[in-house]
PDB file of C-alpha atoms in Angstrom:
ATOM      1  CA  UNK A 141     108.524  94.407  86.143  1.00 71.00           C
ATOM      2  CA  UNK A 142     105.056  92.572  85.989  1.00 78.00           C
ATOM      3  CA  UNK A 143     105.987  90.527  89.079  1.00 91.00           C
ATOM      4  CA  UNK A 144     104.113  87.293  89.362  1.00 95.00           C
ATOM      5  CA  UNK A 145     101.382  86.661  86.987  1.00 96.00           C
ATOM      6  CA  UNK A 146      98.510  84.024  86.737  1.00 97.00           C
ATOM      7  CA  UNK A 147      96.091  82.871  84.382  1.00 97.00           C
ATOM      8  CA  UNK A 148      93.305  82.514  84.244  1.00 97.00           C
ATOM      9  CA  UNK A 149      91.674  84.608  87.070  1.00 96.00           C
ATOM     10  CA  UNK A 150      88.569  82.401  87.211  1.00 96.00           C
ATOM     11  CA  UNK A 151      87.855  78.925  85.949  1.00 97.00           C
ATOM     12  CA  UNK A 152      84.935  76.404  86.273  1.00 97.00           C
ATOM     13  CA  UNK A 153      85.536  72.767  85.422  1.00 97.00           C
ATOM     14  CA  UNK A 154      83.446  69.613  85.525  1.00 97.00           C
ATOM     15  CA  UNK A 155      84.635  66.640  87.584  1.00 97.00           C
ATOM     16  CA  UNK A 156      87.123  64.635  85.562  1.00 97.00           C
ATOM     17  CA  UNK A 157      88.367  67.425  83.262  1.00 97.00           C
ATOM     18  CA  UNK A 158      92.005  68.564  83.192  1.00 96.00           C
ATOM     19  CA  UNK A 159      93.569  71.842  82.917  1.00 96.00           C
ATOM     20  CA  UNK A 160      96.665  73.831  83.528  1.00 97.00           C
ATOM     21  CA  UNK A 161      97.035  77.038  85.714  1.00 98.00           C
ATOM     22  CA  UNK A 162      99.629  79.258  84.416  1.00 98.00           C
ATOM     23  CA  UNK A 163     102.176  81.132  86.402  1.00 98.00           C
ATOM     24  CA  UNK A 164     105.025  83.341  85.171  1.00 97.00           C
ATOM     25  CA  UNK A 165     107.544  85.745  86.782  1.00 96.00           C
ATOM     26  CA  UNK A 166     109.917  88.195  85.358  1.00 93.00           C
ATOM     27  CA  UNK A 167     112.180  88.805  88.451  1.00 91.00           C
ATOM     28  CA  UNK A 168     114.524  85.888  87.533  1.00 90.00           C
ATOM     29  CA  UNK A 169     113.792  84.324  90.831  1.00 91.00           C
ATOM     30  CA  UNK A 170     115.074  80.716  91.282  1.00 90.00           C
ATOM     31  CA  UNK A 171     112.302  79.623  93.829  1.00 92.00           C
ATOM     32  CA  UNK A 172     108.644  79.253  92.885  1.00 95.00           C
ATOM     33  CA  UNK A 173     105.764  77.468  94.469  1.00 95.00           C
ATOM     34  CA  UNK A 174     102.066  76.781  94.241  1.00 97.00           C
ATOM     35  CA  UNK A 175      99.679  77.190  97.242  1.00 96.00           C
ATOM     36  CA  UNK A 176      96.073  76.491  97.657  1.00 97.00           C
ATOM     37  CA  UNK A 177      93.870  78.681 100.032  1.00 96.00           C
ATOM     38  CA  UNK A 178      90.675  77.193 101.545  1.00 94.00           C
ATOM     39  CA  UNK A 179      88.449  78.859 104.063  1.00 85.00           C
ATOM     40  CA  UNK A 180      89.787  78.462 107.526  1.00 80.00           C
ATOM     41  CA  UNK A 181      92.906  76.528 106.526  1.00 82.00           C
ATOM     42  CA  UNK A 182      95.304  79.266 105.495  1.00 87.00           C
ATOM     43  CA  UNK A 183      97.591  78.661 102.662  1.00 93.00           C
ATOM     44  CA  UNK A 184      98.929  75.028 101.917  1.00 94.00           C
ATOM     45  CA  UNK A 185     101.937  74.321  99.733  1.00 93.00           C
ATOM     46  CA  UNK A 186     101.232  72.076  96.797  1.00 96.00           C
ATOM     47  CA  UNK A 187     104.385  72.002  94.839  1.00 95.00           C
ATOM     48  CA  UNK A 188     107.571  74.000  94.596  1.00 94.00           C
ATOM     49  CA  UNK A 189     110.711  74.432  92.567  1.00 94.00           C
ATOM     50  CA  UNK A 190     114.064  75.558  93.531  1.00 90.00           C
ATOM     51  CA  UNK A 191     115.178  75.954  89.854  1.00 91.00           C
ATOM     52  CA  UNK A 192     114.623  75.092  86.266  1.00 93.00           C
ATOM     53  CA  UNK A 193     114.367  71.362  86.067  1.00 93.00           C
ATOM     54  CA  UNK A 194     113.903  70.853  89.708  1.00 93.00           C
ATOM     55  CA  UNK A 195     110.492  70.284  91.543  1.00 94.00           C
ATOM     56  CA  UNK A 196     109.371  68.686  94.605  1.00 92.00           C
ATOM     57  CA  UNK A 197     106.084  68.001  96.538  1.00 92.00           C
ATOM     58  CA  UNK A 198     104.664  70.250  99.386  1.00 91.00           C
ATOM     59  CA  UNK A 199     101.957  69.347 101.867  1.00 89.00           C
ATOM     60  CA  UNK A 200      99.192  68.554  99.516  1.00 94.00           C
ATOM     61  CA  UNK A 201     100.627  67.317  96.205  1.00 96.00           C
ATOM     62  CA  UNK A 202      97.965  64.614  95.261  1.00 96.00           C
ATOM     63  CA  UNK A 203      96.162  65.345  92.100  1.00 96.00           C
ATOM     64  CA  UNK A 204      98.503  67.997  90.757  1.00 97.00           C
ATOM     65  CA  UNK A 205     101.588  67.896  88.563  1.00 97.00           C
ATOM     66  CA  UNK A 206     104.055  70.641  88.003  1.00 97.00           C
ATOM     67  CA  UNK A 207     107.086  71.241  85.548  1.00 96.00           C
ATOM     68  CA  UNK A 208     109.804  73.806  85.588  1.00 96.00           C
ATOM     69  CA  UNK A 209     111.223  73.938  82.028  1.00 96.00           C
ATOM     70  CA  UNK A 210     112.284  77.648  82.322  1.00 96.00           C
ATOM     71  CA  UNK A 211     113.095  79.916  85.218  1.00 95.00           C
ATOM     72  CA  UNK A 212     110.087  82.255  84.359  1.00 96.00           C
ATOM     73  CA  UNK A 213     107.338  79.563  84.089  1.00 97.00           C
ATOM     74  CA  UNK A 214     105.856  77.372  86.662  1.00 98.00           C
ATOM     75  CA  UNK A 215     102.612  75.650  85.539  1.00 98.00           C
ATOM     76  CA  UNK A 216     100.333  73.653  87.666  1.00 98.00           C
ATOM     77  CA  UNK A 217      98.372  70.812  85.999  1.00 98.00           C
ATOM     78  CA  UNK A 218      95.252  69.233  87.399  1.00 97.00           C
ATOM     79  CA  UNK A 219      94.986  65.670  85.918  1.00 92.00           C
ATOM     80  CA  UNK A 220      91.470  64.857  86.775  1.00 96.00           C
ATOM     81  CA  UNK A 221      89.603  67.610  88.575  1.00 97.00           C
ATOM     82  CA  UNK A 222      87.484  66.709  91.697  1.00 97.00           C
ATOM     83  CA  UNK A 223      85.197  68.977  93.691  1.00 97.00           C
ATOM     84  CA  UNK A 224      87.782  68.886  96.625  1.00 96.00           C
ATOM     85  CA  UNK A 225      90.142  70.810  94.246  1.00 97.00           C
ATOM     86  CA  UNK A 226      87.671  73.867  94.455  1.00 97.00           C
ATOM     87  CA  UNK A 227      89.922  76.595  95.901  1.00 97.00           C
ATOM     88  CA  UNK A 228      91.822  79.717  95.292  1.00 97.00           C
ATOM     89  CA  UNK A 229      95.269  78.909  93.885  1.00 98.00           C
ATOM     90  CA  UNK A 230      98.365  81.249  94.564  1.00 97.00           C
ATOM     91  CA  UNK A 231     101.582  81.079  92.681  1.00 97.00           C
ATOM     92  CA  UNK A 232     104.553  82.621  94.507  1.00 95.00           C
ATOM     93  CA  UNK A 233     108.268  83.293  93.708  1.00 94.00           C
ATOM     94  CA  UNK A 234     111.003  84.142  96.162  1.00 90.00           C
ATOM     95  CA  UNK A 235     113.767  86.609  95.592  1.00 83.00           C
ATOM     96  CA  UNK A 236     115.795  89.597  96.833  1.00 78.00           C
ATOM     97  CA  UNK A 237     113.392  92.445  97.856  1.00 73.00           C
ATOM     98  CA  UNK A 238     114.402  96.103  98.183  1.00 72.00           C
ATOM     99  CA  UNK A 239     115.350  95.315 101.743  1.00 69.00           C
ATOM    100  CA  UNK A 240     118.180  93.192 100.568  1.00 72.00           C
ATOM    101  CA  UNK A 241     116.539  90.227 102.055  1.00 74.00           C
ATOM    102  CA  UNK A 242     114.575  87.322 100.544  1.00 77.00           C
ATOM    103  CA  UNK A 243     110.908  87.760 100.273  1.00 83.00           C
ATOM    104  CA  UNK A 244     108.084  85.620  98.849  1.00 87.00           C
ATOM    105  CA  UNK A 245     105.946  87.415  96.335  1.00 91.00           C
ATOM    106  CA  UNK A 246     102.457  86.173  95.443  1.00 94.00           C
ATOM    107  CA  UNK A 247     100.462  86.280  92.204  1.00 96.00           C
ATOM    108  CA  UNK A 248      97.008  87.456  92.051  1.00 96.00           C
ATOM    109  CA  UNK A 249      95.423  84.010  92.407  1.00 96.00           C
ATOM    110  CA  UNK A 250      93.191  81.889  90.338  1.00 97.00           C
ATOM    111  CA  UNK A 251      89.675  80.941  91.682  1.00 96.00           C
ATOM    112  CA  UNK A 252      88.888  77.481  90.581  1.00 97.00           C
ATOM    113  CA  UNK A 253      85.505  75.752  90.937  1.00 97.00           C
ATOM    114  CA  UNK A 254      85.002  72.112  90.189  1.00 97.00           C
ATOM    115  CA  UNK A 255      81.295  70.965  89.682  1.00 96.00           C
TER     116      UNK A 255
ATOM    117  CA  UNK B  43     106.774  68.498 110.728  1.00 79.00           C
ATOM    118  CA  UNK B  44     106.205  72.113 111.540  1.00 85.00           C
ATOM    119  CA  UNK B  45     102.795  73.094 112.703  1.00 91.00           C
ATOM    120  CA  UNK B  46     101.691  76.729 113.183  1.00 95.00           C
ATOM    121  CA  UNK B  47      98.542  77.715 115.252  1.00 96.00           C
ATOM    122  CA  UNK B  48      97.115  81.195 115.207  1.00 97.00           C
ATOM    123  CA  UNK B  49      94.696  83.079 117.357  1.00 97.00           C
ATOM    124  CA  UNK B  50      92.170  84.532 117.391  1.00 97.00           C
ATOM    125  CA  UNK B  51      90.253  83.534 114.157  1.00 95.00           C
ATOM    126  CA  UNK B  52      88.475  87.003 114.219  1.00 97.00           C
ATOM    127  CA  UNK B  53      89.187  90.218 116.024  1.00 98.00           C
ATOM    128  CA  UNK B  54      87.081  93.357 116.119  1.00 98.00           C
ATOM    129  CA  UNK B  55      88.455  96.561 117.350  1.00 98.00           C
ATOM    130  CA  UNK B  56      87.606 100.385 117.298  1.00 97.00           C
ATOM    131  CA  UNK B  57      89.658 102.717 115.134  1.00 97.00           C
ATOM    132  CA  UNK B  58      92.662 103.894 117.319  1.00 97.00           C
ATOM    133  CA  UNK B  59      92.745 100.748 119.549  1.00 97.00           C
ATOM    134  CA  UNK B  60      95.662  98.363 119.397  1.00 98.00           C
ATOM    135  CA  UNK B  61      95.275  94.677 117.873  1.00 98.00           C
ATOM    136  CA  UNK B  62      97.379  91.745 118.750  1.00 98.00           C
ATOM    137  CA  UNK B  63      97.447  88.453 116.940  1.00 98.00           C
ATOM    138  CA  UNK B  64      99.349  85.506 118.397  1.00 98.00           C
ATOM    139  CA  UNK B  65     100.956  82.360 116.694  1.00 98.00           C
ATOM    140  CA  UNK B  66     102.792  79.447 118.159  1.00 97.00           C
ATOM    141  CA  UNK B  67     104.995  77.011 116.235  1.00 96.00           C
ATOM    142  CA  UNK B  68     106.108  73.522 116.983  1.00 95.00           C
ATOM    143  CA  UNK B  69     109.711  73.026 115.580  1.00 92.00           C
ATOM    144  CA  UNK B  70     112.215  74.947 117.727  1.00 91.00           C
ATOM    145  CA  UNK B  71     114.748  75.002 114.901  1.00 90.00           C
ATOM    146  CA  UNK B  72     112.472  77.315 112.892  1.00 91.00           C
ATOM    147  CA  UNK B  73     114.181  80.654 112.227  1.00 89.00           C
ATOM    148  CA  UNK B  74     112.134  82.792 110.035  1.00 90.00           C
ATOM    149  CA  UNK B  75     108.603  84.173 110.817  1.00 94.00           C
ATOM    150  CA  UNK B  76     106.852  86.328 108.253  1.00 94.00           C
ATOM    151  CA  UNK B  77     103.423  88.015 108.516  1.00 96.00           C
ATOM    152  CA  UNK B  78     101.116  88.581 105.426  1.00 96.00           C
ATOM    153  CA  UNK B  79      98.072  90.660 105.032  1.00 96.00           C
ATOM    154  CA  UNK B  80      95.429  89.748 102.576  1.00 95.00           C
ATOM    155  CA  UNK B  81      92.796  92.236 101.734  1.00 95.00           C
ATOM    156  CA  UNK B  82      89.397  90.815 100.394  1.00 91.00           C
ATOM    157  CA  UNK B  83      89.886  89.358  96.909  1.00 90.00           C
ATOM    158  CA  UNK B  84      93.682  90.203  96.815  1.00 93.00           C
ATOM    159  CA  UNK B  85      96.977  88.461  97.132  1.00 94.00           C
ATOM    160  CA  UNK B  86      98.716  88.075 100.376  1.00 94.00           C
ATOM    161  CA  UNK B  87     101.429  90.531 100.807  1.00 93.00           C
ATOM    162  CA  UNK B  88     104.358  90.607 103.292  1.00 92.00           C
ATOM    163  CA  UNK B  89     104.004  93.270 105.989  1.00 94.00           C
ATOM    164  CA  UNK B  90     106.911  92.429 108.488  1.00 93.00           C
ATOM    165  CA  UNK B  91     108.993  89.572 109.259  1.00 92.00           C
ATOM    166  CA  UNK B  92     111.364  88.490 112.072  1.00 93.00           C
ATOM    167  CA  UNK B  93     114.301  86.282 112.212  1.00 89.00           C
ATOM    168  CA  UNK B  94     115.282  84.157 115.236  1.00 83.00           C
ATOM    169  CA  UNK B  95     118.377  86.214 116.102  1.00 82.00           C
ATOM    170  CA  UNK B  96     116.198  89.248 117.178  1.00 82.00           C
ATOM    171  CA  UNK B  97     113.321  89.445 119.708  1.00 90.00           C
ATOM    172  CA  UNK B  98     111.361  92.377 118.229  1.00 94.00           C
ATOM    173  CA  UNK B  99     111.040  94.400 115.065  1.00 92.00           C
ATOM    174  CA  UNK B 100     109.093  97.500 114.442  1.00 95.00           C
ATOM    175  CA  UNK B 101     107.997  99.172 111.176  1.00 92.00           C
ATOM    176  CA  UNK B 102     105.831 102.289 112.088  1.00 94.00           C
ATOM    177  CA  UNK B 103     102.551 101.181 113.410  1.00 96.00           C
ATOM    178  CA  UNK B 104     103.278  97.418 113.250  1.00 97.00           C
ATOM    179  CA  UNK B 105     105.718  95.272 115.261  1.00 97.00           C
ATOM    180  CA  UNK B 106     106.167  91.682 115.680  1.00 97.00           C
ATOM    181  CA  UNK B 107     107.893  89.856 118.842  1.00 97.00           C
ATOM    182  CA  UNK B 108     109.347  86.515 119.026  1.00 96.00           C
ATOM    183  CA  UNK B 109     109.759  84.288 122.084  1.00 95.00           C
ATOM    184  CA  UNK B 110     111.887  81.368 121.083  1.00 93.00           C
ATOM    185  CA  UNK B 111     111.764  79.596 124.378  1.00 93.00           C
ATOM    186  CA  UNK B 112     107.991  79.544 124.373  1.00 94.00           C
ATOM    187  CA  UNK B 113     107.922  79.070 120.563  1.00 95.00           C
ATOM    188  CA  UNK B 114     105.439  81.889 119.848  1.00 95.00           C
ATOM    189  CA  UNK B 115     105.404  85.071 117.962  1.00 97.00           C
ATOM    190  CA  UNK B 116     102.826  87.924 117.879  1.00 98.00           C
ATOM    191  CA  UNK B 117     101.894  90.798 115.597  1.00 98.00           C
ATOM    192  CA  UNK B 118     101.058  94.178 117.203  1.00 98.00           C
ATOM    193  CA  UNK B 119      99.204  96.831 115.381  1.00 98.00           C
ATOM    194  CA  UNK B 120      98.966 100.277 117.197  1.00 97.00           C
ATOM    195  CA  UNK B 121      96.520 103.162 116.316  1.00 97.00           C
ATOM    196  CA  UNK B 122      94.371 100.783 114.097  1.00 98.00           C
ATOM    197  CA  UNK B 123      92.862 102.398 111.064  1.00 97.00           C
ATOM    198  CA  UNK B 124      89.824 101.105 108.834  1.00 96.00           C
ATOM    199  CA  UNK B 125      92.294 100.238 106.144  1.00 96.00           C
ATOM    200  CA  UNK B 126      93.960  97.782 108.528  1.00 97.00           C
ATOM    201  CA  UNK B 127      90.897  95.548 108.108  1.00 98.00           C
ATOM    202  CA  UNK B 128      92.014  92.439 106.271  1.00 97.00           C
ATOM    203  CA  UNK B 129      92.982  88.773 107.148  1.00 96.00           C
ATOM    204  CA  UNK B 130      96.472  88.421 108.643  1.00 97.00           C
ATOM    205  CA  UNK B 131      98.512  85.229 108.321  1.00 97.00           C
ATOM    206  CA  UNK B 132     101.429  84.215 110.302  1.00 97.00           C
ATOM    207  CA  UNK B 133     104.076  81.699 109.075  1.00 95.00           C
ATOM    208  CA  UNK B 134     107.122  79.783 109.907  1.00 94.00           C
ATOM    209  CA  UNK B 135     109.913  78.689 107.859  1.00 89.00           C
ATOM    210  CA  UNK B 136     110.427  74.853 107.948  1.00 83.00           C
ATOM    211  CA  UNK B 137     113.930  74.177 109.194  1.00 79.00           C
ATOM    212  CA  UNK B 138     116.688  72.862 107.020  1.00 75.00           C
ATOM    213  CA  UNK B 139     114.928  73.525 103.686  1.00 70.00           C
ATOM    214  CA  UNK B 140     117.042  75.604 101.171  1.00 63.00           C
ATOM    215  CA  UNK B 141     113.749  76.720  99.750  1.00 65.00           C
ATOM    216  CA  UNK B 142     111.666  78.977 101.800  1.00 67.00           C
ATOM    217  CA  UNK B 143     109.153  76.395 102.736  1.00 83.00           C
ATOM    218  CA  UNK B 144     106.540  78.161 104.869  1.00 89.00           C
ATOM    219  CA  UNK B 145     103.815  76.771 106.947  1.00 91.00           C
ATOM    220  CA  UNK B 146     100.871  79.140 107.401  1.00 94.00           C
ATOM    221  CA  UNK B 147      98.595  79.735 110.395  1.00 95.00           C
ATOM    222  CA  UNK B 148      94.909  79.544 109.566  1.00 95.00           C
ATOM    223  CA  UNK B 149      94.505  83.396 109.633  1.00 96.00           C
ATOM    224  CA  UNK B 150      92.938  86.228 111.662  1.00 97.00           C
ATOM    225  CA  UNK B 151      90.200  88.448 110.272  1.00 97.00           C
ATOM    226  CA  UNK B 152      90.734  91.910 111.701  1.00 98.00           C
ATOM    227  CA  UNK B 153      87.753  94.228 111.360  1.00 98.00           C
ATOM    228  CA  UNK B 154      88.528  97.871 112.499  1.00 97.00           C
ATOM    229  CA  UNK B 155      85.357  99.895 112.982  1.00 96.00           C
ATOM    230  CA  UNK B 156      85.321 103.731 112.547  1.00 92.00           C
TER     231      UNK B 156
END
């Protein structure tokens, strides 16, 4: 299994541009989520999904859209990038680990800079 | 909503010493508390977790304790090694959410000096 994958690893945007951060998992997990990580602020939940066709907002959803057309993919769209969206973005999926309990697995992250 | 506070923000210890990181949470109904380790430039990885039906859990050199009455939980690392150097995050699961909606602390940067 590749686990949780994200593309791109790095991205630089100009203010006002739009783009999509890709996230995919091959573990057949129902639950997926997007976090942003800023210095001194930990990880904050942007949007999440409990299954294909179902999404909901997290703590900081403004300026971002998501969709979940398949179990595997959960893209995050920035509609009109702003400097305040400069951050590291992590996608995560939740499913059964080897322990038999549910665990959240993170992707490698996307470092986004908005100029 | 749930709020998680984490202390200290930085912690420096000598190799072989113990390290303790503390977190408090606000919602007494929270029932799941994971700890993540994030090495520089890497993704967060779960290292240990505890559920509200137990007070302590150990896994080799790491342990987590939970005090439900005081609403705080702590990570204990014994016999620290340089490879323990990383940022550690605590989290609490928001109650009554089927999805594992976690609220994270702001992180503790642990530096273990040889």
